[in-house]
Coordinates of C-alpha atoms in Angstrom, one line a residue:
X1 CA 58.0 44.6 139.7
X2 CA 56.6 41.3 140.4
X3 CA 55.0 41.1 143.7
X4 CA 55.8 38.5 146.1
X5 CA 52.3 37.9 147.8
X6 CA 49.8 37.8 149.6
X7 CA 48.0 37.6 146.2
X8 CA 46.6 34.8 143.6
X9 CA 48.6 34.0 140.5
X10 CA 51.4 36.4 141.4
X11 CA 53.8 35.1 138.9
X12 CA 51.7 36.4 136.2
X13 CA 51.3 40.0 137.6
X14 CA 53.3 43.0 137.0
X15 CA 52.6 46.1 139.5
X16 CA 53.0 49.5 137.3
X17 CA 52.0 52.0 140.1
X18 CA 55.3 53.8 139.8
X19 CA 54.8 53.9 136.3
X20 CA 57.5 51.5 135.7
X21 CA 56.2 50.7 132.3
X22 CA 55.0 52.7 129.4
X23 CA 51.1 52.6 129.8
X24 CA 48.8 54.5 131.7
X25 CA 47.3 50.9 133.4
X26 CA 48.2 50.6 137.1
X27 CA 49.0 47.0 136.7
X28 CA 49.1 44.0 133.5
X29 CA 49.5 40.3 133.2
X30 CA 53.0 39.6 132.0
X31 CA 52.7 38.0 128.2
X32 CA 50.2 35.0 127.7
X33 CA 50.4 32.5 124.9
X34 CA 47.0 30.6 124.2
X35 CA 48.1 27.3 122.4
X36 CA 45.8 24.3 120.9
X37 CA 46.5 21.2 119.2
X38 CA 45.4 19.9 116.0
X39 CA 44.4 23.3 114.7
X40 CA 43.9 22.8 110.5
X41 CA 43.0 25.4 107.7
X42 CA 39.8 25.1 106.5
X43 CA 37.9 25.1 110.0
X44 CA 36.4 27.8 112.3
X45 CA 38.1 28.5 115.9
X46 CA 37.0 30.8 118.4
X47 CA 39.4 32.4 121.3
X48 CA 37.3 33.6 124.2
X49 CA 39.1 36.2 126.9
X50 CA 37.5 37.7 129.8
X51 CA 38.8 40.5 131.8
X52 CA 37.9 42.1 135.3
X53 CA 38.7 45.6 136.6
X54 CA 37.9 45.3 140.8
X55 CA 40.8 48.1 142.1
X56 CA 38.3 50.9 141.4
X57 CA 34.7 52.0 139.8
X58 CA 36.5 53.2 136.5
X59 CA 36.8 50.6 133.7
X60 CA 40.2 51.4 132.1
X61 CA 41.2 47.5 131.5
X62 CA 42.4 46.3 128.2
X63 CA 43.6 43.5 126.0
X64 CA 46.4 43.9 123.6
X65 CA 46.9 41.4 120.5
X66 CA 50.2 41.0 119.0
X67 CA 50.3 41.7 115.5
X68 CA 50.7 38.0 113.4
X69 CA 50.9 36.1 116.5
X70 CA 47.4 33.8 115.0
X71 CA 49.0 31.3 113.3
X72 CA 49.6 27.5 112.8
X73 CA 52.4 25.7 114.5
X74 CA 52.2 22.6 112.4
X75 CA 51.4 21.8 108.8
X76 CA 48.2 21.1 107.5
X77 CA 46.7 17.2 107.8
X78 CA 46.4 15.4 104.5
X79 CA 44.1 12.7 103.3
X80 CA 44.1 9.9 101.2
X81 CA 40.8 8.1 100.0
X82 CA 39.1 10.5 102.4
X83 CA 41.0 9.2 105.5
X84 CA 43.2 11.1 107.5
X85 CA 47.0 10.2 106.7
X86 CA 48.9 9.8 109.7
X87 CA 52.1 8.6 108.0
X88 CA 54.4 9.9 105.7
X89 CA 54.3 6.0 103.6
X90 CA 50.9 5.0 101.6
X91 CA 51.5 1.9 99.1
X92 CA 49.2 1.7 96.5
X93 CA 48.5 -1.8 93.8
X94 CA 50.3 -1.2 90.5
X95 CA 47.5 -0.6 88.1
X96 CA 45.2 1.3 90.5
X97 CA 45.2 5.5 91.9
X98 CA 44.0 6.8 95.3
X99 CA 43.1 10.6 95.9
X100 CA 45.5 12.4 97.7
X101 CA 43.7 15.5 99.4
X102 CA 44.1 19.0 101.4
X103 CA 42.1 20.5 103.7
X104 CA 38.7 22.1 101.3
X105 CA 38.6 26.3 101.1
X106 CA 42.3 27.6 100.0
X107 CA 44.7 27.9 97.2
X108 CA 46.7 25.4 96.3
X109 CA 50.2 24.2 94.6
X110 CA 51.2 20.6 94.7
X111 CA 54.8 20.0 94.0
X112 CA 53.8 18.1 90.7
X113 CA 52.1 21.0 89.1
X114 CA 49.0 20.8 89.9
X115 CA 46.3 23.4 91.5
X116 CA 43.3 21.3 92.9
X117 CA 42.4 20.6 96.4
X118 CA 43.2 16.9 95.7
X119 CA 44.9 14.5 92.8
X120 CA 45.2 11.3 92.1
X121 CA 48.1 9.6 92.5
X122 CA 49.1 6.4 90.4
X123 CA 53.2 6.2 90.1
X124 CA 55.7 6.2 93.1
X125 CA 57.2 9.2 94.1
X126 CA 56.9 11.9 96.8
X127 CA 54.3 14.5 96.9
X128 CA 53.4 17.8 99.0
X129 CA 51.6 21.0 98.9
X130 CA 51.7 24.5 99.4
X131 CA 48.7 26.0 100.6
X132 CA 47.4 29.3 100.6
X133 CA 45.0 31.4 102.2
X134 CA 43.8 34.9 102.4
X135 CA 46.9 36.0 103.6
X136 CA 49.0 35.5 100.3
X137 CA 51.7 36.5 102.8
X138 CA 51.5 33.7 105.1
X139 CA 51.6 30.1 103.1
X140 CA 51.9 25.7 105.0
X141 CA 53.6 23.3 103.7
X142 CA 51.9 20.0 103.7
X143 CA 54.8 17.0 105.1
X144 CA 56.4 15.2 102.1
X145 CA 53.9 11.6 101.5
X146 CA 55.8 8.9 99.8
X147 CA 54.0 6.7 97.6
X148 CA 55.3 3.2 96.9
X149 CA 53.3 1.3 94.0
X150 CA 53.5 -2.7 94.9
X151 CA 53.8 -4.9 92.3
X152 CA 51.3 -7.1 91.5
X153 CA 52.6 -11.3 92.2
X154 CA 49.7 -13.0 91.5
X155 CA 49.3 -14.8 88.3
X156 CA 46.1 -14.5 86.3
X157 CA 43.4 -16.8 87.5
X158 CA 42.0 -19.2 84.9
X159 CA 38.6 -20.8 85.5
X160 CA 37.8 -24.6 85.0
X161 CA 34.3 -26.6 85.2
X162 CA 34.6 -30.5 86.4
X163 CA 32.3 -32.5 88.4
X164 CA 30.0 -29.4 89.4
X165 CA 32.8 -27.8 90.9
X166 CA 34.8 -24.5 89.5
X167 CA 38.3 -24.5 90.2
X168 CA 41.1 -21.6 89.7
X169 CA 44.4 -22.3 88.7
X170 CA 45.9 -20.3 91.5
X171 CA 45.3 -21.8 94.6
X172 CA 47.9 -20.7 97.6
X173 CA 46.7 -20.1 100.5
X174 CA 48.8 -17.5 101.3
X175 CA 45.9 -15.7 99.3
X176 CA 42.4 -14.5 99.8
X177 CA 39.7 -15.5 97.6
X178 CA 35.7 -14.3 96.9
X179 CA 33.6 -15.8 94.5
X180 CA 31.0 -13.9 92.3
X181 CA 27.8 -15.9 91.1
X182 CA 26.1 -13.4 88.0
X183 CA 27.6 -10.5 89.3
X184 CA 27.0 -10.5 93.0
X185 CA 29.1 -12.3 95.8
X186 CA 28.6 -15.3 97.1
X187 CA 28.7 -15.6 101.3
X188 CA 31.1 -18.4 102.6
X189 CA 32.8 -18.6 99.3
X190 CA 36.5 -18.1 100.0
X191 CA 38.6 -20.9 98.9
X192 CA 40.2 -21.5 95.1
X193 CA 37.3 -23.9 94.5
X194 CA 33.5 -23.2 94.6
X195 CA 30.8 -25.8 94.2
X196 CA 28.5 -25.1 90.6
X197 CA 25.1 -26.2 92.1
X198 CA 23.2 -23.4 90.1
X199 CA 23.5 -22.6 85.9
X200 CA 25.0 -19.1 85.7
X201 CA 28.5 -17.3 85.3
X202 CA 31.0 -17.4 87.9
X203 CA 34.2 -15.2 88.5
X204 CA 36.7 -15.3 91.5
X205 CA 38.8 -12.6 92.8
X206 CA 42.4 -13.0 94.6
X207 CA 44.0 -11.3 96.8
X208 CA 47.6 -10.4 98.4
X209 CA 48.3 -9.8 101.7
X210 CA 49.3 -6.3 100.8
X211 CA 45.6 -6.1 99.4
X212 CA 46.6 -6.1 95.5
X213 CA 44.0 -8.4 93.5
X214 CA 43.0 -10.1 90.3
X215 CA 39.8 -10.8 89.0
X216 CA 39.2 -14.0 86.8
X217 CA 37.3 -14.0 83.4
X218 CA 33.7 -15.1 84.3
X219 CA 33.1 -18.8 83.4
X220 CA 29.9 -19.3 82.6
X221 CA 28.6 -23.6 83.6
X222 CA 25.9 -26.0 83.9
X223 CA 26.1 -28.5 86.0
X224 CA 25.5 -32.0 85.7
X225 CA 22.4 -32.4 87.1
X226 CA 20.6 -30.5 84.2
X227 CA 19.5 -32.0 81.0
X228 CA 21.6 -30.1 78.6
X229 CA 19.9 -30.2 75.3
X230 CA 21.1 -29.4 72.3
X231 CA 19.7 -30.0 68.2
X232 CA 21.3 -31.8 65.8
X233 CA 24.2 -31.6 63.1
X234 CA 21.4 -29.0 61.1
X235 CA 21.2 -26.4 63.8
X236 CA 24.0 -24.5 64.8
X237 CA 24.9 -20.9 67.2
X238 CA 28.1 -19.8 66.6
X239 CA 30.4 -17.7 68.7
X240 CA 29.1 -19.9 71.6
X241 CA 29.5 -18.3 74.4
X242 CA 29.3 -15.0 72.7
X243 CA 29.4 -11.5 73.9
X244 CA 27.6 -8.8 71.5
X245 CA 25.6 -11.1 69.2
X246 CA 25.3 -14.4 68.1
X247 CA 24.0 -16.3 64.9
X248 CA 21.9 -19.3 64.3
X249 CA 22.1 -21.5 61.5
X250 CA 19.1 -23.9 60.3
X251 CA 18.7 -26.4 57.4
X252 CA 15.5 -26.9 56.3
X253 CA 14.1 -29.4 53.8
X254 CA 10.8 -26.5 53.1
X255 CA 9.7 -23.0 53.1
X256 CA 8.3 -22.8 56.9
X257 CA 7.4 -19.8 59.4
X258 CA 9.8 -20.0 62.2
X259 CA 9.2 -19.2 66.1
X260 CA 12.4 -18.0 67.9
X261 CA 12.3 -18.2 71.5
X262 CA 15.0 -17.4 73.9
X263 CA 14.3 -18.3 77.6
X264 CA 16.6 -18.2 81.3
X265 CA 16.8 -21.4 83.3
X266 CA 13.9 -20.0 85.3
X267 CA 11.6 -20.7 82.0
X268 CA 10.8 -17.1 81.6
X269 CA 10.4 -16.3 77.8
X270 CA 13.2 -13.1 77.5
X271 CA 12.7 -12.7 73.6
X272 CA 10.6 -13.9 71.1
X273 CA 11.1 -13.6 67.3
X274 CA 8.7 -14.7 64.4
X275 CA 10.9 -15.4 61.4
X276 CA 10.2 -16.5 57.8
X277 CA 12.3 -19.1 56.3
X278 CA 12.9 -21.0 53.1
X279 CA 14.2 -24.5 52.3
X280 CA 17.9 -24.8 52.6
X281 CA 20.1 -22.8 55.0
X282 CA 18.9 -20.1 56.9
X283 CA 21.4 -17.9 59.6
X284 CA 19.7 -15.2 61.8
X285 CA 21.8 -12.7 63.4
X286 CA 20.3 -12.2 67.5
X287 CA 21.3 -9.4 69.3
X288 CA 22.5 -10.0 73.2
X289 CA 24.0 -6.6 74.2
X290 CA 20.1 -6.1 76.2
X291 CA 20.5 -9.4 77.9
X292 CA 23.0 -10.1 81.4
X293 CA 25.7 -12.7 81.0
X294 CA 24.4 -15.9 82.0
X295 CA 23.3 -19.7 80.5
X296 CA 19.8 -19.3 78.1
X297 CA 17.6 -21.8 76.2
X298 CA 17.0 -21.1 72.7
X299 CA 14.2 -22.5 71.3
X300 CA 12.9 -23.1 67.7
X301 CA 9.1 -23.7 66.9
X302 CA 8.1 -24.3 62.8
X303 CA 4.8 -26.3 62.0
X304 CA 6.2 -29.6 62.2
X305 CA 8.9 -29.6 65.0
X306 CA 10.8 -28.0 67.8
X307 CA 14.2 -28.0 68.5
X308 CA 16.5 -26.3 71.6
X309 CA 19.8 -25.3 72.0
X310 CA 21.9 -23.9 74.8
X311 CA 23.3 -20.3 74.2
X312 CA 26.2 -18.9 77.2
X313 CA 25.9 -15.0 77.1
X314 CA 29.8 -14.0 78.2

């Protein structure tokens, strides 16, 4: 029977001195459920119980477990780039994956096959997973995550040099935009149009609201202000702006020694190339696959002249 009082917590005390119940204990608590939130496999929980036996000076108190009763309520939290997911909805950029990821420590079986802790996911569909642990008998269920792939809307930025400024041929401003100057970004820079006050190779990147991008080919300038010098009719580079290698074509009216030279805007002598050549037309094959994109001088020294020419490294 349930008492009715004078005592403390009398709703969760059953009286068994007539031996109403089948144990040998004078009394026991009526059923207690321990619950906590946000419990996840793959972590270590502890469950602390303390008794107390203060009717007499023999210790016959115990604690009885029900068989299976440590479990998880809820499914197990997913994650996607390493975040928490606390929808059921990701959108991803058409062209581009994200990892989509369980708890670390178990067996697993995602609805698509595969058997990894985590996988990348690049088409739309819905995705889920069965998890396992060393109970074979007792499997979660991750929720269903749908994944919606955006389509790209932004058309491909193309690059143009006038009056020391760069401007791209997208230019809503419905977009975001960030500028690149050799490779690293430019602070401030987030219009379509970026002033050119240095030599070098530029590139832009736009962006959606929905944070789907484009990147621009690099555009490699010089402005105005420098002197831009280039040889005459005999002296050639062709692919300019080239990528892997370039060649030079001379003319010469003698047998010479030539001095190749290839310099940064800086003035800092990158390569240098002793070359024999012989009267008439001479080409040189250079290799640039060592050397960063940007805007070089070449420069060619034989006995009786010098002349430069401006390579673009793409």
């Amino acid at each position: 029977m349930v008492p009715t009082g004078p005592c403390s917590s009398c709703a969760y005390f059953l009286d068994n001195s007539l031996n109403t119940y089948t144990t040998a204990y004078d009394a026991m608590t009526t059923v207690l459920t321990a619950v906590a939130a946000n419990i996840q496999p793959g972590q270590t929980y502890h469950l602390k119980l303390a008794t107390s036996d203060v009717g007499d000076h023999i210790f016959d108190t115990g604690v009885f477990l029900e068989a299976g009763s440590f479990r998880i309520a809820g499914p197990p939290a997913l994650f996607v780039g390493g975040n928490r997911l606390t929808g059921t909805t990701v959108h991803i950029c058409q062209g581009s994956s994200v990892s989509l990821s369980a708890p670390a420590g178990f067996s697993y079986l995602w609805n698509n096959g595969a058997t990894t802790q985590a996988i990348d996911v690049s088409t739309a569909g819905t995705y889920n997973v069965t998890i396992t642990g060393f109970n074979i008998n007792y499997t979660v269920v991750s929720p269903p995550v749908t994944f919606i792939v955006d389509m790209i809307t932004i058309p491909n930025p193309v690059l143009t040099f006038a009056n020391n400024t760069i401007s791209s041929s997208v230019n809503s401003t419905s977009y975001n935009y960030s500028w690149t100057y050799n490779g690293m970004p430019v602070a401030g820079a987030t219009t379509f149009t970026i002033p050119a006050s240095q030599s070098g190779c530029y590139a832009v990147t736009i962006q959606d609201p929905g944070g789907c991008f484009v990147t621009s080919d690099t555009l490699c300038v010089i402005p105005l202000g420098i002197n831009e010098i280039n040889a005459d009719q005999h002296t050639r580079l062709y692919p300019n702006p080239a990528h892997d290698k370039i060649t030079m074509s001379i003319d010469l009216n003698k047998n010479t020694d030539l001095s190749l030279q290839l310099s940064d805007f800086a003035g800092r002598v990158i390569m240098s190339q002793k070359q024999s050549a012989r009267a008439g037309t001479n080409n040189y094959e250079i290799n640039l696959a060592e050397f960063a994109k940007g805007i070089y001088m070449l420069t060619i020294l034989s006995a009786d002249e010098s002349r430069k020419m401006k390579m673009v490294i793409e």
